[in-house]
PDB file of C-alpha atoms and ligand atoms in Angstrom:
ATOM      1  CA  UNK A   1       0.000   0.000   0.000  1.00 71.00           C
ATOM      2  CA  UNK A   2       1.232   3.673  -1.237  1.00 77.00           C
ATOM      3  CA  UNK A   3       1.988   5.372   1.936  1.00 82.00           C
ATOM      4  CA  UNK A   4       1.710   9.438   1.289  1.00 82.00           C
ATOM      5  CA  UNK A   5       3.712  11.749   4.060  1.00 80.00           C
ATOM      6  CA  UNK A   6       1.358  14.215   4.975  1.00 77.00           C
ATOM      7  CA  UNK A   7       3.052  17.540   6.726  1.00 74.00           C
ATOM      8  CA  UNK A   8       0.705  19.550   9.428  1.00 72.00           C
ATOM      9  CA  UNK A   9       1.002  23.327   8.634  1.00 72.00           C
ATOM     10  CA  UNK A  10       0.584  25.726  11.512  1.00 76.00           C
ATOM     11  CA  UNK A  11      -0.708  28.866  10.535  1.00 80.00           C
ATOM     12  CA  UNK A  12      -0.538  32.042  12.092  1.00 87.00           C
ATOM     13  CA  UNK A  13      -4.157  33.469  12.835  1.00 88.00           C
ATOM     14  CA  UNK A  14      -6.366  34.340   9.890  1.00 88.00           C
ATOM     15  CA  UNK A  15      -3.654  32.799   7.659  1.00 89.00           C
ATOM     16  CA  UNK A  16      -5.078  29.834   4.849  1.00 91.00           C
ATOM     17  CA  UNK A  17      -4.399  29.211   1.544  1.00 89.00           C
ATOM     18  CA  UNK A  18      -7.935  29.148   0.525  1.00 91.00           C
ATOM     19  CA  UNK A  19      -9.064  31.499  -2.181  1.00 91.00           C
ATOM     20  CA  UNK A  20     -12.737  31.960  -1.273  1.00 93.00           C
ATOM     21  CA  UNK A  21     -14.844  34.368   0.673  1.00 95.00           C
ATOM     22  CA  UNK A  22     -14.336  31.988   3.759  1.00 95.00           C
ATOM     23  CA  UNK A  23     -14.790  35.175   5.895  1.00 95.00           C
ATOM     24  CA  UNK A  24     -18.260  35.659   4.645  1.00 96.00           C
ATOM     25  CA  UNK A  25     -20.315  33.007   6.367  1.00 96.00           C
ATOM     26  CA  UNK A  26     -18.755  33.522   9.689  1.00 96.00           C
ATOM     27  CA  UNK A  27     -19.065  37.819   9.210  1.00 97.00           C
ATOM     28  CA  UNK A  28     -22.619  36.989   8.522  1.00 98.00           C
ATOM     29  CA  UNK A  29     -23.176  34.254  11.338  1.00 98.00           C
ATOM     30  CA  UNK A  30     -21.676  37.235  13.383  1.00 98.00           C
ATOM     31  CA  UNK A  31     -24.259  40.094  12.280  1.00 98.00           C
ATOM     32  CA  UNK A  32     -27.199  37.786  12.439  1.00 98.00           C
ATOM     33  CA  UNK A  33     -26.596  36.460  16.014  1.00 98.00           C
ATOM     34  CA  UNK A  34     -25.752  39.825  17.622  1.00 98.00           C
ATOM     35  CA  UNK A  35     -28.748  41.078  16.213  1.00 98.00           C
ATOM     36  CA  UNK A  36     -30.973  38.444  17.676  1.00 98.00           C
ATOM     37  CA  UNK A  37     -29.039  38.726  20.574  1.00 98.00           C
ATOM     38  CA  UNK A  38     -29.531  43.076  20.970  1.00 98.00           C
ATOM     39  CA  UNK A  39     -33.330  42.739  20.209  1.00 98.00           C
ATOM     40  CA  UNK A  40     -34.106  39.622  22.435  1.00 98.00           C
ATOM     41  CA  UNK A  41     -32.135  40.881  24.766  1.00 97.00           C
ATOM     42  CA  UNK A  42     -34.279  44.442  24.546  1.00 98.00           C
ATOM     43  CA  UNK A  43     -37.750  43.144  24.222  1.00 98.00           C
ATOM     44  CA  UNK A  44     -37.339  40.717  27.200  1.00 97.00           C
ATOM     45  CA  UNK A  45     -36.774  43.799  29.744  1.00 95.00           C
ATOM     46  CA  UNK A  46     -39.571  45.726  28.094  1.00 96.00           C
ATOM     47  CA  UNK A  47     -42.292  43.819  30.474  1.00 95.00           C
ATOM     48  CA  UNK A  48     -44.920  45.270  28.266  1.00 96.00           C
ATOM     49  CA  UNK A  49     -46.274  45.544  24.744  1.00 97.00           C
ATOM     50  CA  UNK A  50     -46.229  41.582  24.743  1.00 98.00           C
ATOM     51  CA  UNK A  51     -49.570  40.882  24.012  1.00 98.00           C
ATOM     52  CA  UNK A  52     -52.595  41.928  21.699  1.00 97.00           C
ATOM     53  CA  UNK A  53     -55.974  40.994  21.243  1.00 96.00           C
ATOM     54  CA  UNK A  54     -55.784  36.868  21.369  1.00 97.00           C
ATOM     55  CA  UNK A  55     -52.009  37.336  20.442  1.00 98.00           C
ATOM     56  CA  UNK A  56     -48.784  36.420  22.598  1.00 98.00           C
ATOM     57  CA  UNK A  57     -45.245  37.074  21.959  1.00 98.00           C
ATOM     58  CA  UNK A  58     -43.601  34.016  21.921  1.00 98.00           C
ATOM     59  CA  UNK A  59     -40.613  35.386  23.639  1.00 98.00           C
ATOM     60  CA  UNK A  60     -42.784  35.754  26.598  1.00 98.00           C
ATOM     61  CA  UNK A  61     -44.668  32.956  26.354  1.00 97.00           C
ATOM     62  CA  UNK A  62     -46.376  30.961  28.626  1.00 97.00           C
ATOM     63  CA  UNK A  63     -46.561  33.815  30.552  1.00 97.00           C
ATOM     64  CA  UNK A  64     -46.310  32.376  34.101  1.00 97.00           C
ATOM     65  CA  UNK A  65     -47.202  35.440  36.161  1.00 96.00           C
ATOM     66  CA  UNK A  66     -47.330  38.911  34.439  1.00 94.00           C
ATOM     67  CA  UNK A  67     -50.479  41.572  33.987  1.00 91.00           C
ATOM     68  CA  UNK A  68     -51.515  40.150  30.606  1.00 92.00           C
ATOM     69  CA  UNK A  69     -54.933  37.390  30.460  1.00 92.00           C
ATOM     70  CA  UNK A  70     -52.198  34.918  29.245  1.00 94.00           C
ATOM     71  CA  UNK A  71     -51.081  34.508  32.640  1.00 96.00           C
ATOM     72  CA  UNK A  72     -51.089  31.054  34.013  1.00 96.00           C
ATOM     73  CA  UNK A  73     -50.461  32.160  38.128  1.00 96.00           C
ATOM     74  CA  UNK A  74     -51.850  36.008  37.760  1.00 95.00           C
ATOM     75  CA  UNK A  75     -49.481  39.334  38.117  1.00 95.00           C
ATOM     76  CA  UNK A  76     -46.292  39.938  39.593  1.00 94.00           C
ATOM     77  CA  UNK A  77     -45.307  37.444  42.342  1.00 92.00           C
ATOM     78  CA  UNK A  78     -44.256  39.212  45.772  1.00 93.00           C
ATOM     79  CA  UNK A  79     -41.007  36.975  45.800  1.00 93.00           C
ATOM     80  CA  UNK A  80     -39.839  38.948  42.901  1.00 93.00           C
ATOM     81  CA  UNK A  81     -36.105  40.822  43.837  1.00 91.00           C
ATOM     82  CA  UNK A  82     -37.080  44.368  44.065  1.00 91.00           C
ATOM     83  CA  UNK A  83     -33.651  45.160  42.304  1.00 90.00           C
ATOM     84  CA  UNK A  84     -34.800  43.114  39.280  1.00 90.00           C
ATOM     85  CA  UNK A  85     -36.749  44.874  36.899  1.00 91.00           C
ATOM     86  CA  UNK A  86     -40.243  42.365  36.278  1.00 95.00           C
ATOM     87  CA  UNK A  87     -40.812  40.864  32.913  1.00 96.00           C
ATOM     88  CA  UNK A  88     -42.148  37.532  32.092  1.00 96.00           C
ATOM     89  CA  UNK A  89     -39.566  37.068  29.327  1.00 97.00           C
ATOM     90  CA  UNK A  90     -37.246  36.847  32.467  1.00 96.00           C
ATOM     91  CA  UNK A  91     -38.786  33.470  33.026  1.00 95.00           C
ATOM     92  CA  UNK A  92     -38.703  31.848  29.965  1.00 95.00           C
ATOM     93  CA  UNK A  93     -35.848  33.074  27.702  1.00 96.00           C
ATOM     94  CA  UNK A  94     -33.488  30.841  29.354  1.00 96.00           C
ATOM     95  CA  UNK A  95     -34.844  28.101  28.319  1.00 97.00           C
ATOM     96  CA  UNK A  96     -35.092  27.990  24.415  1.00 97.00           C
ATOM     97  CA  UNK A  97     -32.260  30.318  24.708  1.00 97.00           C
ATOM     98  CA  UNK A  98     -30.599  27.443  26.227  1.00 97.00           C
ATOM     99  CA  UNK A  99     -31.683  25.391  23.809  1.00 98.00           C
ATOM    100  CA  UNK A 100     -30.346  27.368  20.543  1.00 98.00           C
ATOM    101  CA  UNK A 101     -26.909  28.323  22.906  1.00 97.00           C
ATOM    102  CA  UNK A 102     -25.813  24.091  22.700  1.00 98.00           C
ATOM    103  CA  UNK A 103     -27.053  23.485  19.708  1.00 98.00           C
ATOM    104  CA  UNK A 104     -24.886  21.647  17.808  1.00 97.00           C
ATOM    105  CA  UNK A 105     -25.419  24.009  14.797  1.00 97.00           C
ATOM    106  CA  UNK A 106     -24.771  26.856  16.116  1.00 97.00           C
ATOM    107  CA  UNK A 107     -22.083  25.814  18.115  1.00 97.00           C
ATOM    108  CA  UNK A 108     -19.994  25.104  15.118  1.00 95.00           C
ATOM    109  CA  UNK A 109     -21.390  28.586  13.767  1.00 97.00           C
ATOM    110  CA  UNK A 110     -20.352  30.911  16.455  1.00 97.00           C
ATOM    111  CA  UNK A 111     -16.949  29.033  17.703  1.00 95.00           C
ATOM    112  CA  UNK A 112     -16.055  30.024  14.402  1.00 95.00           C
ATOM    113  CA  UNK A 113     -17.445  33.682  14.102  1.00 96.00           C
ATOM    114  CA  UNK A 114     -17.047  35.073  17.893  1.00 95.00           C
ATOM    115  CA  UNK A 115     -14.423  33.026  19.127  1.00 91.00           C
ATOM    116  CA  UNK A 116     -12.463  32.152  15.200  1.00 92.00           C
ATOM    117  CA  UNK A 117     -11.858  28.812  16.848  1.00 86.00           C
ATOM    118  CA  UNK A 118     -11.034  28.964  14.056  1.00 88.00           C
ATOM    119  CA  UNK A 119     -12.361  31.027  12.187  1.00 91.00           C
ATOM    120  CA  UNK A 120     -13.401  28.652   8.940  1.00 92.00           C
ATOM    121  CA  UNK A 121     -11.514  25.526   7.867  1.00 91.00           C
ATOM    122  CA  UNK A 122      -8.178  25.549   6.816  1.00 89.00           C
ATOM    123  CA  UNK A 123      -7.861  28.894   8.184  1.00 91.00           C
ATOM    124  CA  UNK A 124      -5.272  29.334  11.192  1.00 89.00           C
ATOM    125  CA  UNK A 125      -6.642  30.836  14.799  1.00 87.00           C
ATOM    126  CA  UNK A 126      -5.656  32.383  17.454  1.00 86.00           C
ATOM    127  CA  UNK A 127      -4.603  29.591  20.007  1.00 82.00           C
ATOM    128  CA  UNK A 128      -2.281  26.929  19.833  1.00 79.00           C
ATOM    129  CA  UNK A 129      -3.847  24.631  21.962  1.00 76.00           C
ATOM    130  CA  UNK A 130      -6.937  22.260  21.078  1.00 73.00           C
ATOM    131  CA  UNK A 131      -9.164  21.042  24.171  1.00 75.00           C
ATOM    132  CA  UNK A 132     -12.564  20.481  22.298  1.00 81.00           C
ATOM    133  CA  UNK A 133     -15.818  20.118  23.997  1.00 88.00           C
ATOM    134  CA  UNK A 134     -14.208  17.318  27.212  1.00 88.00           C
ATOM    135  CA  UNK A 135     -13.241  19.762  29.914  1.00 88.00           C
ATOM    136  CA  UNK A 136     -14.726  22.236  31.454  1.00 89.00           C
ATOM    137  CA  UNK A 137     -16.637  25.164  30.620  1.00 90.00           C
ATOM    138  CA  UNK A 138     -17.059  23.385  27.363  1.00 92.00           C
ATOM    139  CA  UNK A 139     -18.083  20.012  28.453  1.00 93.00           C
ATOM    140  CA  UNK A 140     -21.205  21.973  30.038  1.00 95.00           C
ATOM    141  CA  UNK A 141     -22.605  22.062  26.347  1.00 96.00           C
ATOM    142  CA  UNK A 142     -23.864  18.542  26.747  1.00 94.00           C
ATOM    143  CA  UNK A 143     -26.647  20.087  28.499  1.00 97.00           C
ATOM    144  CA  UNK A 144     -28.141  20.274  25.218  1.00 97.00           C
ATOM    145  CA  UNK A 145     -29.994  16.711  25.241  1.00 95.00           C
ATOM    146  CA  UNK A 146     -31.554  18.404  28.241  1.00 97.00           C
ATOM    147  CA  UNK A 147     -33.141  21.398  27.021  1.00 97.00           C
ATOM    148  CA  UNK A 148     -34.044  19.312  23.816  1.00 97.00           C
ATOM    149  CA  UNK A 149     -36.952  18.160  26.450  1.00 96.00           C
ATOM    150  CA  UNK A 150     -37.819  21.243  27.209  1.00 97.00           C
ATOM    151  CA  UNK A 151     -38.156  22.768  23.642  1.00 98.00           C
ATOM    152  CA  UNK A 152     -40.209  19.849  22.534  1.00 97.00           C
ATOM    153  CA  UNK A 153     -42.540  21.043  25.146  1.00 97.00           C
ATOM    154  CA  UNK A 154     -42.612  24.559  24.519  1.00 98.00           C
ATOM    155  CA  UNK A 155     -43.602  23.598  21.132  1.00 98.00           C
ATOM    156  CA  UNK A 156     -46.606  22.604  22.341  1.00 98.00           C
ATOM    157  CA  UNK A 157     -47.700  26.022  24.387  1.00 98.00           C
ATOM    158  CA  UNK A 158     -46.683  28.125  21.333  1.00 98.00           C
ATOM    159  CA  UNK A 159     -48.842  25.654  19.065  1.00 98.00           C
ATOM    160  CA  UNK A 160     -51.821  26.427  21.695  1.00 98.00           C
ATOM    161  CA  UNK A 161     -51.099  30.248  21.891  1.00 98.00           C
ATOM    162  CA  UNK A 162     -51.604  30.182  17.706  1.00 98.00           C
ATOM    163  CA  UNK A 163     -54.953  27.997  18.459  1.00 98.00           C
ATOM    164  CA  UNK A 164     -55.934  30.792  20.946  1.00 97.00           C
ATOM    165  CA  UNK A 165     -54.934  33.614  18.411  1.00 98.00           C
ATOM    166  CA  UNK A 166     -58.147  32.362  16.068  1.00 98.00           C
ATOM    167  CA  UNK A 167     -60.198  33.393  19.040  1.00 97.00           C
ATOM    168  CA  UNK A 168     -61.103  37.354  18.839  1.00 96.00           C
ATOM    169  CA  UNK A 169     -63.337  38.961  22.082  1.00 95.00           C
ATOM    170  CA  UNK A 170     -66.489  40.548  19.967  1.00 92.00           C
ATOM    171  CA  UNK A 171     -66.701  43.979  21.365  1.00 90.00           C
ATOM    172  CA  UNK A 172     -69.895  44.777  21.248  1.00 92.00           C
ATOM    173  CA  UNK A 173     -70.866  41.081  22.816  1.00 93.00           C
ATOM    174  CA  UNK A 174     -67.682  40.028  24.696  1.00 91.00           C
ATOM    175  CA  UNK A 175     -68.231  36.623  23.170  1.00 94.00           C
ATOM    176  CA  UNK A 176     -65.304  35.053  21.707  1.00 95.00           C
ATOM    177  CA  UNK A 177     -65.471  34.330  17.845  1.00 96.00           C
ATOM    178  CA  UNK A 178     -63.317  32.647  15.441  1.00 97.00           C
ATOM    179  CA  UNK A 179     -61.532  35.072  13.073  1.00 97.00           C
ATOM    180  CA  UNK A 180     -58.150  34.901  11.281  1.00 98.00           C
ATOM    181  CA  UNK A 181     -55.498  37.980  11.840  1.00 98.00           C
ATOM    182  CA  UNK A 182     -52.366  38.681  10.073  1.00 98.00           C
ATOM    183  CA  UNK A 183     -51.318  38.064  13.344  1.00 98.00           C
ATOM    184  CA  UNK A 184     -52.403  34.674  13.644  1.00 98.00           C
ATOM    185  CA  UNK A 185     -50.410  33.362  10.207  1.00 98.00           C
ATOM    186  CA  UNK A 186     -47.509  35.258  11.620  1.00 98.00           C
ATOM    187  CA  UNK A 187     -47.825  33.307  15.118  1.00 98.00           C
ATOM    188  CA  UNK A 188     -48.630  30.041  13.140  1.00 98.00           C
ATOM    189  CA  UNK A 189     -45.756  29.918  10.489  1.00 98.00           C
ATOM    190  CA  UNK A 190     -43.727  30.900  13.629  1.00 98.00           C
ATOM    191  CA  UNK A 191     -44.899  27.453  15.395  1.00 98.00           C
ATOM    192  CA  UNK A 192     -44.149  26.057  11.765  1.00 98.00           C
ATOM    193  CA  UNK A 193     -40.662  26.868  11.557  1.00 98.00           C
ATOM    194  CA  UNK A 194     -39.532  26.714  15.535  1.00 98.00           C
ATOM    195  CA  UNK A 195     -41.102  23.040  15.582  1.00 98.00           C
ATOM    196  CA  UNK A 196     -39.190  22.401  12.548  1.00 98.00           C
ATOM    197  CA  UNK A 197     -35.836  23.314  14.081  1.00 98.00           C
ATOM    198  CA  UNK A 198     -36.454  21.790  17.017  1.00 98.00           C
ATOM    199  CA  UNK A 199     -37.586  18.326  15.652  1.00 97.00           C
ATOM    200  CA  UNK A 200     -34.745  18.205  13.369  1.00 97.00           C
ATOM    201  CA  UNK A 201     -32.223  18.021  16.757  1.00 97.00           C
ATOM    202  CA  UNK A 202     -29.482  15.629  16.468  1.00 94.00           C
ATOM    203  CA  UNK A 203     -30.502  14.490  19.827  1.00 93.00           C
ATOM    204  CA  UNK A 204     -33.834  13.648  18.661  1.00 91.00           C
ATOM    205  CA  UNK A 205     -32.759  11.797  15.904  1.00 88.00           C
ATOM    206  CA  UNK A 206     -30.890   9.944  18.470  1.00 85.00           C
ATOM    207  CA  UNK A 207     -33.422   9.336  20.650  1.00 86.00           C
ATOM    208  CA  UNK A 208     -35.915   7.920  18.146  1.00 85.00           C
ATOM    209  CA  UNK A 209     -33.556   5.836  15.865  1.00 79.00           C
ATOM    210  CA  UNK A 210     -33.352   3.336  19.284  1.00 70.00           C
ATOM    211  CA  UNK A 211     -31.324   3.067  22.176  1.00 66.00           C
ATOM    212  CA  UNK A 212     -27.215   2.853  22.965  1.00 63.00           C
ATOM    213  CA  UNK A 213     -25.299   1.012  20.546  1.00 68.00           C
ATOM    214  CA  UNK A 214     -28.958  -0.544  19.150  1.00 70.00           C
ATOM    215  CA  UNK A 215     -30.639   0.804  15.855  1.00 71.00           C
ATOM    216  CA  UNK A 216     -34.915   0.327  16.941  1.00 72.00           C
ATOM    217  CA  UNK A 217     -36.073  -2.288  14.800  1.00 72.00           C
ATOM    218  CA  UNK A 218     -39.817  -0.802  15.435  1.00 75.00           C
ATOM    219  CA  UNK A 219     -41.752   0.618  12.070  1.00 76.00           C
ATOM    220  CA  UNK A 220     -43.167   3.676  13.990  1.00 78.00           C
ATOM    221  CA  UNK A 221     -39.509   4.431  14.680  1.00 81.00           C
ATOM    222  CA  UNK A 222     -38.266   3.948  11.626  1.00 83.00           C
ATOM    223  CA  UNK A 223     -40.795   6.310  10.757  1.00 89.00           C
ATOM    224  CA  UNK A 224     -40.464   9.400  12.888  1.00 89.00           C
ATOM    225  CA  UNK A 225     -36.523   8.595  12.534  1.00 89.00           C
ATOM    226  CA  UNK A 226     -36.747   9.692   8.922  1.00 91.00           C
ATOM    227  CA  UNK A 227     -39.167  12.405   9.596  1.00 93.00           C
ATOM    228  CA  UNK A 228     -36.592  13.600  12.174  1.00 93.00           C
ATOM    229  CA  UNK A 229     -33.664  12.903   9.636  1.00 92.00           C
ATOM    230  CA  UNK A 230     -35.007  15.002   6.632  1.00 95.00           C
ATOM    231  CA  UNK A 231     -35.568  17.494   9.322  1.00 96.00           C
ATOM    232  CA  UNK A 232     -32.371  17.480  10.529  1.00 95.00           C
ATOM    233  CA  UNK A 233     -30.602  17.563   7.110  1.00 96.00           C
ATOM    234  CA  UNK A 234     -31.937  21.388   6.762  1.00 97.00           C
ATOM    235  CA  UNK A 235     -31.106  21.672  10.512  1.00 98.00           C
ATOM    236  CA  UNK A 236     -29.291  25.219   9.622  1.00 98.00           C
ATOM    237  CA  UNK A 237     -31.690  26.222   7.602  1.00 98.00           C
ATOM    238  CA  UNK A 238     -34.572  26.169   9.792  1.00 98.00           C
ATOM    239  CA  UNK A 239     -32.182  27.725  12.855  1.00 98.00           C
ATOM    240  CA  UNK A 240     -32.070  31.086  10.767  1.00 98.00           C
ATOM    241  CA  UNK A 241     -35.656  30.834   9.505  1.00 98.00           C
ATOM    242  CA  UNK A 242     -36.552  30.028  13.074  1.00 98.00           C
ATOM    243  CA  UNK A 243     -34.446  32.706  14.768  1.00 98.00           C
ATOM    244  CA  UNK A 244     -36.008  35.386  12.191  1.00 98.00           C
ATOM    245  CA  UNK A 245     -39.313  34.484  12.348  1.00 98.00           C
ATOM    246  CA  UNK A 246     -39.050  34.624  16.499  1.00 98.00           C
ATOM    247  CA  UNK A 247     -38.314  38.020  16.377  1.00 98.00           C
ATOM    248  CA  UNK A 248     -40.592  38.974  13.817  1.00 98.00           C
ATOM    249  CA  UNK A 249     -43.238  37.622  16.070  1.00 98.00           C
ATOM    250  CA  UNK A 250     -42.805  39.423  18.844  1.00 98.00           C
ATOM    251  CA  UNK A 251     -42.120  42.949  16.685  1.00 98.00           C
ATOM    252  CA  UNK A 252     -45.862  42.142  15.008  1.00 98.00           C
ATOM    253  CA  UNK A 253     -47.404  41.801  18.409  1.00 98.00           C
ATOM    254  CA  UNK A 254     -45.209  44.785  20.133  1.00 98.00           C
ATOM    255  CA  UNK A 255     -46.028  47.204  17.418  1.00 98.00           C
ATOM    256  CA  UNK A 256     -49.412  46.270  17.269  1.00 98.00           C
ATOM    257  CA  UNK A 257     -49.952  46.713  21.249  1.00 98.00           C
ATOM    258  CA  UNK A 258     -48.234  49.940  21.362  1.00 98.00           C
ATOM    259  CA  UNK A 259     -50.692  51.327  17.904  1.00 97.00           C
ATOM    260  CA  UNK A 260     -47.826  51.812  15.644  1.00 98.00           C
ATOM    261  CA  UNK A 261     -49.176  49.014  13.691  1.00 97.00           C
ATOM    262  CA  UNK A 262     -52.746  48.065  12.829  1.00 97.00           C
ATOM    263  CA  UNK A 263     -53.454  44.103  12.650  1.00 97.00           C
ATOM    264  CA  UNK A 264     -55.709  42.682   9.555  1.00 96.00           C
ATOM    265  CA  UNK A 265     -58.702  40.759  10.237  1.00 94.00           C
ATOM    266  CA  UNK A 266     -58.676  38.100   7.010  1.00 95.00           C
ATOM    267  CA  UNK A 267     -61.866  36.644   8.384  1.00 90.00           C
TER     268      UNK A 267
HETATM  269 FE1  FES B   1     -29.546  21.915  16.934  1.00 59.49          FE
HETATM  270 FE2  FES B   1     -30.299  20.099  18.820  1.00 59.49          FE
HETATM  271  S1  FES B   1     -28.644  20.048  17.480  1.00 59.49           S
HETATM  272  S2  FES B   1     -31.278  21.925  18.168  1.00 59.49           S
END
């Protein structure tokens, strides 16, 4: 057998010998992610302007105690630190934050854009020195199969806050009729995409192709194991759709609350 020396190259940071626009995925990963991260950031410490009519922002939602009629346990609790400014968002962001933070796609995305670890392939970095994800803080990121739970879940209360949005109080009767909104198709394709992202999870995929070191030999798993797999193979795809549509969500409902923005009734 032809045995070909191979030489490793270090490279000085930013150094390659690629020819491409390798910058511009991580430049862009970089824009997009700080400007999720500004605007969630800003519209969870609002504490207001979250809901309209039937509508809920998902980045509040389920409201568990706020002055909104989504809320599950009623207004502010009393245990609240008075140094803390109150929102709901407080409450909730950190868990489908959580959830996008380890996941596995956008791990690879920002290592690369904030930290250039490295910065693309081929491309030298900054450090010498190559620890991975098995010691500590990294090793934390295995949290993710975790908050996969917990997403899946969540899921399911933004898929019943789109079946509440069809529901509009009559003002003349105070009866509740069924009516369709911009806002409700905004709210809905929302659901669409988030559940999308979320079911495409790598740990998903793990968890319904069968157990350790044992492919399931049930049909039903095969099933959902594709399903999860076709998912999964536009797993990046659905992160950015997901992430945009998030925040368009909550601007709809938050410009609509505050009047700057009138919602369409389509039925
Ligand atoms: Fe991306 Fe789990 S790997 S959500």
């Amino acid at each position: 057998m032809q045995v070909i020396p191979v030489t490793a190259v270090h490279r000085g940071f930013g150094q390659t010998a690629r020819r491409d626009s390798w910058w511009a995925a991580p430049l862009g990963v970089f824009l997009g992610l700080s400007a999720f991260v500004v605007y969630a950031t800003w519209a969870a410490f609002q504490g207001e302007h979250y809901h309209f009519g039937p509508y809920l922002s998902p980045f509040y939602a389920p409201v568990l105690w706020g002055d909104s009629p989504h809320a599950w346990f009623g207004p502010k609790p009393d245990w609240w630190p008075a140094l803390l400014p109150f929102s709901p968002a407080l409450l909730i962001l950190p868990f489908p934050g959580g959830f996008r933070f380890t996941c596995y796609y956008y791990r690879g995305a920002y290592y690369k854009a904030f930290w250039a670890d490295p910065p693309s392939c081929a491309v030298g970095e900054p450090r010498k020195g190559y620890r991975g994800e098995n010691a500590f803080p990294l090793i934390l990121q295995n949290v993710h199969r975790f908050f996969m739970w917990v997403a899946v879940v969540f899921i399911a209360f933004l898929a019943y806050d789109v079946w509440k949005a069809l529901w509009f109080t009559n003002p003349a009767t105070g009866a509740a009729e069924f009516g369709i909104g911009v806002g409700t198709i905004v709210l809905a394709v929302n659901v669409v995409l988030l559940a999308s992202y979320t079911w495409g999870c790598h740990v998903l995929r793990h968890v319904v192709g069968g157990r350790m070191d044992e492919v399931s030999k049930s049909p039903i798993c095969d099933t959902a194991y594709a399903c999860v797999s076709g998912l999964n193979l536009r797993h990046q795809l659905f992160a950015w759709c997901s992430l945009f549509s998030v925040m368009v969500a909550d601007l709809y409902v938050r410009l609509c609350s505050m009047g700057i923005w009138t919602d369409l009734r389509l039925l």
